[in-house]
PDB file of N, CA and C in Angstrom:
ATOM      1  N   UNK A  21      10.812 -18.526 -27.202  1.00 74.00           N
ATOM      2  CA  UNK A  21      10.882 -17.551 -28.242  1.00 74.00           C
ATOM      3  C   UNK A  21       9.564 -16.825 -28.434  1.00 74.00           C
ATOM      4  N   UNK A  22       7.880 -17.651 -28.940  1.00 89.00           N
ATOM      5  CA  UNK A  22       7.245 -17.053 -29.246  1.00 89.00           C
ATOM      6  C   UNK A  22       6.009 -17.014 -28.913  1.00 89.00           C
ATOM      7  N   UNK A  23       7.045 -16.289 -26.780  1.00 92.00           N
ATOM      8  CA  UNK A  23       6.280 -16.354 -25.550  1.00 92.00           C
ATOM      9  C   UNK A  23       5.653 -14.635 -25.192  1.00 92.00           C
ATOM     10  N   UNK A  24       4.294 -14.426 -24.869  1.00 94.00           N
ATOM     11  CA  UNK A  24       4.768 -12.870 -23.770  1.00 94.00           C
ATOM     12  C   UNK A  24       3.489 -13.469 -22.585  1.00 94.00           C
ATOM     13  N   UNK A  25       4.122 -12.835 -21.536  1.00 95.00           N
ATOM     14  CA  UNK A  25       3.731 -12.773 -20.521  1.00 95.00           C
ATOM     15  C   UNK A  25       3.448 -11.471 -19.772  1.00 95.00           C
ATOM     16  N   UNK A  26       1.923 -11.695 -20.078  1.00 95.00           N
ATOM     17  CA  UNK A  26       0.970 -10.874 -19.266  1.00 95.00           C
ATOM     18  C   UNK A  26       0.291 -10.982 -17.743  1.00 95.00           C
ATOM     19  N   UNK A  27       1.099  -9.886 -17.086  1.00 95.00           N
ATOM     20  CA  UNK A  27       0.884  -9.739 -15.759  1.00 95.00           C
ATOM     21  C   UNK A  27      -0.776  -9.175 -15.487  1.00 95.00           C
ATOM     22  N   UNK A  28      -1.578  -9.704 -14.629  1.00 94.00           N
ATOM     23  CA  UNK A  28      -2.919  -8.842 -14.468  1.00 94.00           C
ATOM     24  C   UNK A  28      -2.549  -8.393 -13.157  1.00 94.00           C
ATOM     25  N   UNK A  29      -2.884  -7.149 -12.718  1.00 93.00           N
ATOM     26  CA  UNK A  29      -2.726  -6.198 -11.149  1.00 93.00           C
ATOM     27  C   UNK A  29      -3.570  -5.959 -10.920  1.00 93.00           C
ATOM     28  N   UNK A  30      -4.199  -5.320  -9.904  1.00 92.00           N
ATOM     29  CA  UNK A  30      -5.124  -4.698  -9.513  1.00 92.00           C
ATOM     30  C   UNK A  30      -3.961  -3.500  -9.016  1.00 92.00           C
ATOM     31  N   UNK A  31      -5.169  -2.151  -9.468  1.00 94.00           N
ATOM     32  CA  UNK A  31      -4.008  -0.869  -8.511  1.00 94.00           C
ATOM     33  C   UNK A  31      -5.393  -0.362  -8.321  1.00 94.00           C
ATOM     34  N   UNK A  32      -5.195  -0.208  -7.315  1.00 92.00           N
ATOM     35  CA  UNK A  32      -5.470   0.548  -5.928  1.00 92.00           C
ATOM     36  C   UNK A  32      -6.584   1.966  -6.481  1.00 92.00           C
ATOM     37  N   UNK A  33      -7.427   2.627  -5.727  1.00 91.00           N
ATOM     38  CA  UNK A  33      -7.761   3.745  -5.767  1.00 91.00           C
ATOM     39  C   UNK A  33      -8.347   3.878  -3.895  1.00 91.00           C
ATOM     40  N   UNK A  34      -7.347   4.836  -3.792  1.00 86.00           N
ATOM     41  CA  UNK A  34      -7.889   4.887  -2.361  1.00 86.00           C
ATOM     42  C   UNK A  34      -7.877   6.234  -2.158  1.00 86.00           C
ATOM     43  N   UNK A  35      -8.666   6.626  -1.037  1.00 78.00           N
ATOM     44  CA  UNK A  35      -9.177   7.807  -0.533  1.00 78.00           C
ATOM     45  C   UNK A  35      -9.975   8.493  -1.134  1.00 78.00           C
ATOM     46  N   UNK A  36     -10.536   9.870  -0.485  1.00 79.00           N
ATOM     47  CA  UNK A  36     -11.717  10.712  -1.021  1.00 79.00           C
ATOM     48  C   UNK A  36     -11.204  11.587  -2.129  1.00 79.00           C
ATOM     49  N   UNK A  37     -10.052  11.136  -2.582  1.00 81.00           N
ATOM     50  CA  UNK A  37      -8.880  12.626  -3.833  1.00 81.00           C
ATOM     51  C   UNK A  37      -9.184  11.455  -4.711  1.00 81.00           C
ATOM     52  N   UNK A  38      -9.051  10.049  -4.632  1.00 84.00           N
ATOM     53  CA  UNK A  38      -9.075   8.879  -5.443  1.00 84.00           C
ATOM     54  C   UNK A  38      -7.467   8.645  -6.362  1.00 84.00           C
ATOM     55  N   UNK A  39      -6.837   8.780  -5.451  1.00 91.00           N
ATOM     56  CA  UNK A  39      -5.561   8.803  -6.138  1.00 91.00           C
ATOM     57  C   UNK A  39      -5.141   6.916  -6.427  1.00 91.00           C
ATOM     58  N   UNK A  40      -4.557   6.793  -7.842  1.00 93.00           N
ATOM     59  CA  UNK A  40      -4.308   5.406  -8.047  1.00 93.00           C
ATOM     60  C   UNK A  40      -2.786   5.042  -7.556  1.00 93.00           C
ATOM     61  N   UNK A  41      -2.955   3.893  -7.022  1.00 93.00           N
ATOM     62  CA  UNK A  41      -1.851   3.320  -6.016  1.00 93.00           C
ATOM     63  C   UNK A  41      -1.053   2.539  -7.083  1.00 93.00           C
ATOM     64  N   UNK A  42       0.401   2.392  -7.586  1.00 93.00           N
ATOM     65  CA  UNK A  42       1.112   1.651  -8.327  1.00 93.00           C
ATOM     66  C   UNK A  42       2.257   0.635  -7.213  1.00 93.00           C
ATOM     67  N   UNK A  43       2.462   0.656  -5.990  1.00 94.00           N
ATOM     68  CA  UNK A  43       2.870  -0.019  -5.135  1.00 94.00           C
ATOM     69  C   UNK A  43       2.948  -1.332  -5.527  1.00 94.00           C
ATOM     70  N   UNK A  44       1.889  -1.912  -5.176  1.00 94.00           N
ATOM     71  CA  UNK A  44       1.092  -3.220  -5.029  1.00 94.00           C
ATOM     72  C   UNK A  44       1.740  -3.925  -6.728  1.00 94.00           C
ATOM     73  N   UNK A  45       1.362  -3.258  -7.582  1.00 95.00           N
ATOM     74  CA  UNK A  45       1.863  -3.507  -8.918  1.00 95.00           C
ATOM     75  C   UNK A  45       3.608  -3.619  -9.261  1.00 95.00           C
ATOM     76  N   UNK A  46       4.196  -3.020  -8.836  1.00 95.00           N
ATOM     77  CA  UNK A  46       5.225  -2.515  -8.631  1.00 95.00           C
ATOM     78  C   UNK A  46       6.174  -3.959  -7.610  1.00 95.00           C
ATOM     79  N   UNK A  47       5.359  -4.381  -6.708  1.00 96.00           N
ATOM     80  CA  UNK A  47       6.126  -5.319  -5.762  1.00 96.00           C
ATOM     81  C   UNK A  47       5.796  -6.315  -6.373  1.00 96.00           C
ATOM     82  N   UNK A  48       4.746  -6.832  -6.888  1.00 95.00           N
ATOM     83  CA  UNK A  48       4.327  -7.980  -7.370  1.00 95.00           C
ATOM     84  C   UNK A  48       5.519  -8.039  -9.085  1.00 95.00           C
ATOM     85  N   UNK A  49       5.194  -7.269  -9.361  1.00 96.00           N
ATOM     86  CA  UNK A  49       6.465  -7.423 -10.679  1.00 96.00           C
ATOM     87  C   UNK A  49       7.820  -7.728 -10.139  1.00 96.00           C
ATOM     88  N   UNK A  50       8.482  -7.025  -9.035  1.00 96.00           N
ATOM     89  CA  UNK A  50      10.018  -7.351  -9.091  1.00 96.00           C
ATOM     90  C   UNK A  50       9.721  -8.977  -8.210  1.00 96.00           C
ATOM     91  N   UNK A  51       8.494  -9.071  -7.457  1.00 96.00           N
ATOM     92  CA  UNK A  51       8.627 -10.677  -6.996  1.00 96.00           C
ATOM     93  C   UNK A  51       8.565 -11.379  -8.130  1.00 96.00           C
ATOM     94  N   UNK A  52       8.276 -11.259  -9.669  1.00 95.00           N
ATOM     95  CA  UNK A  52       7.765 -12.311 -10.598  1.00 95.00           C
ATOM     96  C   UNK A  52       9.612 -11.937 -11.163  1.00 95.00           C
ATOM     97  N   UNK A  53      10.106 -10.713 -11.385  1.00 95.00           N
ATOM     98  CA  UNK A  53      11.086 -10.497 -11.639  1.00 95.00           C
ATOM     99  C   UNK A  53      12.552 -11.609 -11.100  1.00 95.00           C
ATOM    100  N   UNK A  54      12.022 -11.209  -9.608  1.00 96.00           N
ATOM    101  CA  UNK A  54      13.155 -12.541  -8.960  1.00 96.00           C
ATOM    102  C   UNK A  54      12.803 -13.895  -9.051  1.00 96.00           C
ATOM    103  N   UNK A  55      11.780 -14.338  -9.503  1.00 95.00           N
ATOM    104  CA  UNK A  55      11.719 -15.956 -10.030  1.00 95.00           C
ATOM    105  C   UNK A  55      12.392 -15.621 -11.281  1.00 95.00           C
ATOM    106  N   UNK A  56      12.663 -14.694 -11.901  1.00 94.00           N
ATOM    107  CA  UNK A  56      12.927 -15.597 -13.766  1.00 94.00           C
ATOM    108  C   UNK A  56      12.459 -15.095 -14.727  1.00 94.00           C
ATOM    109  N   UNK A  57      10.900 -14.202 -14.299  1.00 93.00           N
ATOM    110  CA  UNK A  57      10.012 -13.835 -14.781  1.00 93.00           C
ATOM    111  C   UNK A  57       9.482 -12.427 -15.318  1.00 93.00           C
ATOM    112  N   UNK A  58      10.049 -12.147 -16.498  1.00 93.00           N
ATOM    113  CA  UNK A  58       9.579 -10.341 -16.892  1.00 93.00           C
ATOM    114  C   UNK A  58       8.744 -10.315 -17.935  1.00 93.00           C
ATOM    115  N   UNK A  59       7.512  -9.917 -16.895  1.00 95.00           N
ATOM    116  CA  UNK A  59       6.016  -9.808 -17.413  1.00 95.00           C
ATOM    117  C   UNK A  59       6.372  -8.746 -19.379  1.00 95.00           C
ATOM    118  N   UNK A  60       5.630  -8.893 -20.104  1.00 95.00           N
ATOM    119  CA  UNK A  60       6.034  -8.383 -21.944  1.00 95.00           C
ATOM    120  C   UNK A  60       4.943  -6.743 -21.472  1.00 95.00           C
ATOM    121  N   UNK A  61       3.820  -7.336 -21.067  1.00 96.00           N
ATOM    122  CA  UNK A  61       2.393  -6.392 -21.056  1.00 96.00           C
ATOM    123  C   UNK A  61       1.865  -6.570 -19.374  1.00 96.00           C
ATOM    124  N   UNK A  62       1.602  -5.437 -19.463  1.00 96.00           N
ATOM    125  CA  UNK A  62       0.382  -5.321 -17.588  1.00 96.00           C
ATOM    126  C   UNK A  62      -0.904  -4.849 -17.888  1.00 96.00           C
ATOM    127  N   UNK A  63      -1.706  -5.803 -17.490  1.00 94.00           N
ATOM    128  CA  UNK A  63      -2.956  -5.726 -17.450  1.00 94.00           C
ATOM    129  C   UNK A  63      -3.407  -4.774 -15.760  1.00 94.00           C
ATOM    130  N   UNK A  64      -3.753  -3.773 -15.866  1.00 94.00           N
ATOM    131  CA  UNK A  64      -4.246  -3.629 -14.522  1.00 94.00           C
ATOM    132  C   UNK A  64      -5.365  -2.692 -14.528  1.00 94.00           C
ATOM    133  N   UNK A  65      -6.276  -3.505 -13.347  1.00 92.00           N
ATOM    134  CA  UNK A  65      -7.854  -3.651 -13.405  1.00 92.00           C
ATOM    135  C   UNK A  65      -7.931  -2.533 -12.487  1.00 92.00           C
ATOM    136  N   UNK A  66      -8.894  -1.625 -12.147  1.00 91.00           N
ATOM    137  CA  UNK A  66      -8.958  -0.300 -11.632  1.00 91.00           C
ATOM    138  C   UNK A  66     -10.618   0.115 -11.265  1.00 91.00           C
ATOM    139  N   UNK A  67     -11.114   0.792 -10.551  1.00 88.00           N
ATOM    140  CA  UNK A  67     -12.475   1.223 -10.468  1.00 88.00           C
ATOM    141  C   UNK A  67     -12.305   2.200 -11.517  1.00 88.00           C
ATOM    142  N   UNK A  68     -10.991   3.318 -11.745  1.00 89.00           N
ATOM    143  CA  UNK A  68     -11.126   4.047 -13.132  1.00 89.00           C
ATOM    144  C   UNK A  68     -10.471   4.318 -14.000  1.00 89.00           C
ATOM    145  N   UNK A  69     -10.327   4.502 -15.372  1.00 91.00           N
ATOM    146  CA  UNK A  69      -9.219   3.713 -16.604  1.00 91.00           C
ATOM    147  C   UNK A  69      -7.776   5.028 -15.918  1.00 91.00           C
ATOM    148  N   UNK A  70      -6.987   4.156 -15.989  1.00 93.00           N
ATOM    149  CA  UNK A  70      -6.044   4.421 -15.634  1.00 93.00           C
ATOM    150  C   UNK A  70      -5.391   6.053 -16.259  1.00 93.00           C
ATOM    151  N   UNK A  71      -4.540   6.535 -15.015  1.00 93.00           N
ATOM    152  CA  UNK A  71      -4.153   8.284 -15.604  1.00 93.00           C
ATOM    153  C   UNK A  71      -2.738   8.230 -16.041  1.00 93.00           C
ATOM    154  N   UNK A  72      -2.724   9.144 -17.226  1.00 93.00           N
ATOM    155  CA  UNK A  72      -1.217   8.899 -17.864  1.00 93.00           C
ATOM    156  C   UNK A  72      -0.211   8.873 -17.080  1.00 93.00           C
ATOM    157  N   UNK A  73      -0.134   9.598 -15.560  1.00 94.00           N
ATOM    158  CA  UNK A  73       1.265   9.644 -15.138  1.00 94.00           C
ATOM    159  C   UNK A  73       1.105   8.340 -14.818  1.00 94.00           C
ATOM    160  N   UNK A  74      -0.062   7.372 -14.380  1.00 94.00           N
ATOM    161  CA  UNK A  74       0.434   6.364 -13.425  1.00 94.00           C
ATOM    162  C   UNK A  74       1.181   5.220 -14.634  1.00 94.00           C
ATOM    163  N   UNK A  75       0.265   5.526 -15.749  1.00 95.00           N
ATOM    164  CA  UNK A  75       0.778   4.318 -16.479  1.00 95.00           C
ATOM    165  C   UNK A  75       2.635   4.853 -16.870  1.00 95.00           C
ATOM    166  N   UNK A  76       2.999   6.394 -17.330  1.00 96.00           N
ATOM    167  CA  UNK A  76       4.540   6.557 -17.156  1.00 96.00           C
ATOM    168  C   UNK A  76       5.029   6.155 -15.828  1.00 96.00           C
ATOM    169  N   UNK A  77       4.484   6.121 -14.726  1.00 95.00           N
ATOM    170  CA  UNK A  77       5.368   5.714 -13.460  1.00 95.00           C
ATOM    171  C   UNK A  77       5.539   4.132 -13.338  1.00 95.00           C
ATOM    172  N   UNK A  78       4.331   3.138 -13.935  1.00 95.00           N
ATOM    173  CA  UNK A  78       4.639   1.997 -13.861  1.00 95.00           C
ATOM    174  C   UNK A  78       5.552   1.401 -15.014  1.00 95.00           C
ATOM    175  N   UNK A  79       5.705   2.020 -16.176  1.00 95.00           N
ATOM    176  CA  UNK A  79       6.360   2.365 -17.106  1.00 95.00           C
ATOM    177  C   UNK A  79       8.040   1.968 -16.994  1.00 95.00           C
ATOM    178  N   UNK A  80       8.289   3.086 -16.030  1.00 95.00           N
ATOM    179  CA  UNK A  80       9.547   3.818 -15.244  1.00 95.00           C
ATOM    180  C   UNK A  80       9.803   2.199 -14.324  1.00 95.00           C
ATOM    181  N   UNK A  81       8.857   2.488 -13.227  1.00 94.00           N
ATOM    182  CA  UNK A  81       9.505   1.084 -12.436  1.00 94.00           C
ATOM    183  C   UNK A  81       9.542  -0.521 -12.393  1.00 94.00           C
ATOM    184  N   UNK A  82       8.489  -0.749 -13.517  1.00 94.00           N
ATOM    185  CA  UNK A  82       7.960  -1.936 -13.743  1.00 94.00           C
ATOM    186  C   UNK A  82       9.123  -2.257 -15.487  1.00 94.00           C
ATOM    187  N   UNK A  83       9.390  -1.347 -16.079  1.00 93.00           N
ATOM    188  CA  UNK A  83      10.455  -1.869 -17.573  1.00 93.00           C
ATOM    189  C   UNK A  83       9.443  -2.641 -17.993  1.00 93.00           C
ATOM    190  N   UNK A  84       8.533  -2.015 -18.683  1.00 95.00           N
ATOM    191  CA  UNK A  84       7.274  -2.380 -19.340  1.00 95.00           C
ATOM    192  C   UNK A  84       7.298  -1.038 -20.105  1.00 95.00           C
ATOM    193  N   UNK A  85       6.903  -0.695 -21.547  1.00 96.00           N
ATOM    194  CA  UNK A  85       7.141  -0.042 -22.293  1.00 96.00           C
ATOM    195  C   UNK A  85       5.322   0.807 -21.977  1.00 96.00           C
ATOM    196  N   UNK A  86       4.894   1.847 -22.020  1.00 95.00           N
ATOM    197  CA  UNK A  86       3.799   2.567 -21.940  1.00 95.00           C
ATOM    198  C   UNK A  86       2.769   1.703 -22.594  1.00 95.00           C
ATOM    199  N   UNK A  87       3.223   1.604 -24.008  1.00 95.00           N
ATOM    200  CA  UNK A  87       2.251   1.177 -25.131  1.00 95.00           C
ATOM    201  C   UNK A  87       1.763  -0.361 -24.681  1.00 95.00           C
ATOM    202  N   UNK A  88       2.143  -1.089 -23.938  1.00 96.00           N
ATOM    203  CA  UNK A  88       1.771  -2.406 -23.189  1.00 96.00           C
ATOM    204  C   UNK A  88       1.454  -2.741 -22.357  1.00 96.00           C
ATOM    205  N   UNK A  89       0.942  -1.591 -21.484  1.00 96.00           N
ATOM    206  CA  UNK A  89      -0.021  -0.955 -20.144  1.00 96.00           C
ATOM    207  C   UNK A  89      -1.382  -0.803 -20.591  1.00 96.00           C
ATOM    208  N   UNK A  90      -2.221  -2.094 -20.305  1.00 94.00           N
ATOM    209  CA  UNK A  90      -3.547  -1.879 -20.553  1.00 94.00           C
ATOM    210  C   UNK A  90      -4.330  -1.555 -19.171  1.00 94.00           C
ATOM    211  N   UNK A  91      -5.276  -0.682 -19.393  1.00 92.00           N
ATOM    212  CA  UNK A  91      -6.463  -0.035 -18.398  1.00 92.00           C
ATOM    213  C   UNK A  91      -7.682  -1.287 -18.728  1.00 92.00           C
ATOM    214  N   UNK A  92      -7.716  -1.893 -17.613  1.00 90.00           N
ATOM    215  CA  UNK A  92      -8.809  -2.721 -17.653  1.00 90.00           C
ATOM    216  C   UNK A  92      -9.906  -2.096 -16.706  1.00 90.00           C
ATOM    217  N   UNK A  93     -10.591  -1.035 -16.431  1.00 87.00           N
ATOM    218  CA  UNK A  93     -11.213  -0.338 -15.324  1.00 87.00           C
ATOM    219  C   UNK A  93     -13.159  -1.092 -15.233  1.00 87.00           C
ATOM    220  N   UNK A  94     -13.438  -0.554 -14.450  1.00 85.00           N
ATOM    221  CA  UNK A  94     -14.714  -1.265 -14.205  1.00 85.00           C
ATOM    222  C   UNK A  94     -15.957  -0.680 -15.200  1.00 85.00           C
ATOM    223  N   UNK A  95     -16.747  -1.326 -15.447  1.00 85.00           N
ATOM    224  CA  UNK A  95     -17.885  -0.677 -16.172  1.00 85.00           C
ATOM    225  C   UNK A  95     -19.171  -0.622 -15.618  1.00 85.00           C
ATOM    226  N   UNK A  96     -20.100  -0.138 -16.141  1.00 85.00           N
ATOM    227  CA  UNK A  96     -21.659  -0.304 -15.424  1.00 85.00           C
ATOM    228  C   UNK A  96     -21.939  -1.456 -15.529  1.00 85.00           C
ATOM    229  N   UNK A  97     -21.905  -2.296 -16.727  1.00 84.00           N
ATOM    230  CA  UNK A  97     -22.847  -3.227 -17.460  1.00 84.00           C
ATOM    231  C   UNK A  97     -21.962  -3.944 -18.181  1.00 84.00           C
ATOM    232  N   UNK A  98     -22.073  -5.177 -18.250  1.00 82.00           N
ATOM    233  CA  UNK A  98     -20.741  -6.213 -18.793  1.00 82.00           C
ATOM    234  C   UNK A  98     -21.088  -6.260 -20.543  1.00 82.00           C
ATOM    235  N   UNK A  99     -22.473  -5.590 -20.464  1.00 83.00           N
ATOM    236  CA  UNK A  99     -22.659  -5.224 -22.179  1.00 83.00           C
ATOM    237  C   UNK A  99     -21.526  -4.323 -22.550  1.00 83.00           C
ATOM    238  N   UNK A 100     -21.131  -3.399 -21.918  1.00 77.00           N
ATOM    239  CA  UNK A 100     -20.134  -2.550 -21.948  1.00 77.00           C
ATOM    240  C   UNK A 100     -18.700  -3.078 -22.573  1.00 77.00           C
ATOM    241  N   UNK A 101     -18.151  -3.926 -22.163  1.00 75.00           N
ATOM    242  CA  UNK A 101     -17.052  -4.620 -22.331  1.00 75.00           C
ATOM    243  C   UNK A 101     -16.939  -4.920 -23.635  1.00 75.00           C
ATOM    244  N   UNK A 102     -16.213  -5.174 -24.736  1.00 69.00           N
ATOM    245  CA  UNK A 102     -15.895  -5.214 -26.237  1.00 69.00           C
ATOM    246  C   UNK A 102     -16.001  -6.807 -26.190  1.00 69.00           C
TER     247      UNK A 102
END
């Protein structure tokens, strides 16, 4: 009952355009999906805070609501971090 389960990802930024990859995120959810398992919130870690379409596209394929898509992206300095 007064369970949620938070998925952490890593997505992708690849190439010289730096476009963010939702794949990797995307397969790893429907594998946690076919054990049993539907992640509440996604944590996913990034070199940069995540761009609105990607978080609506993981949104869309992952059945994870927008508002429970956290941008965990990298910082300079771990002072940085809250």
């Amino acid at each position: 009952e007064n369970v949620c389960f938070v998925h952490v990802s890593l997505v992708p930024v690849l190439g010289v355009v730096g476009e963010q990859k939702t794949k990797p995120t995307q397969h790893s959810v429907q594998t946690l999906r076919s054990l049993g398992l539907s992640p509440n919130m996604l944590a996913c870690r990034s070199s940069e805070p995540l761009e609105g379409s990607v978080r609506d596209k993981m949104a869309l394929f992952c059945q994870v609501p927008t508002s429970h898509i956290l941008s965990l992206h990298d910082v300079s300095n771990i002072w940085h971090v809250p």
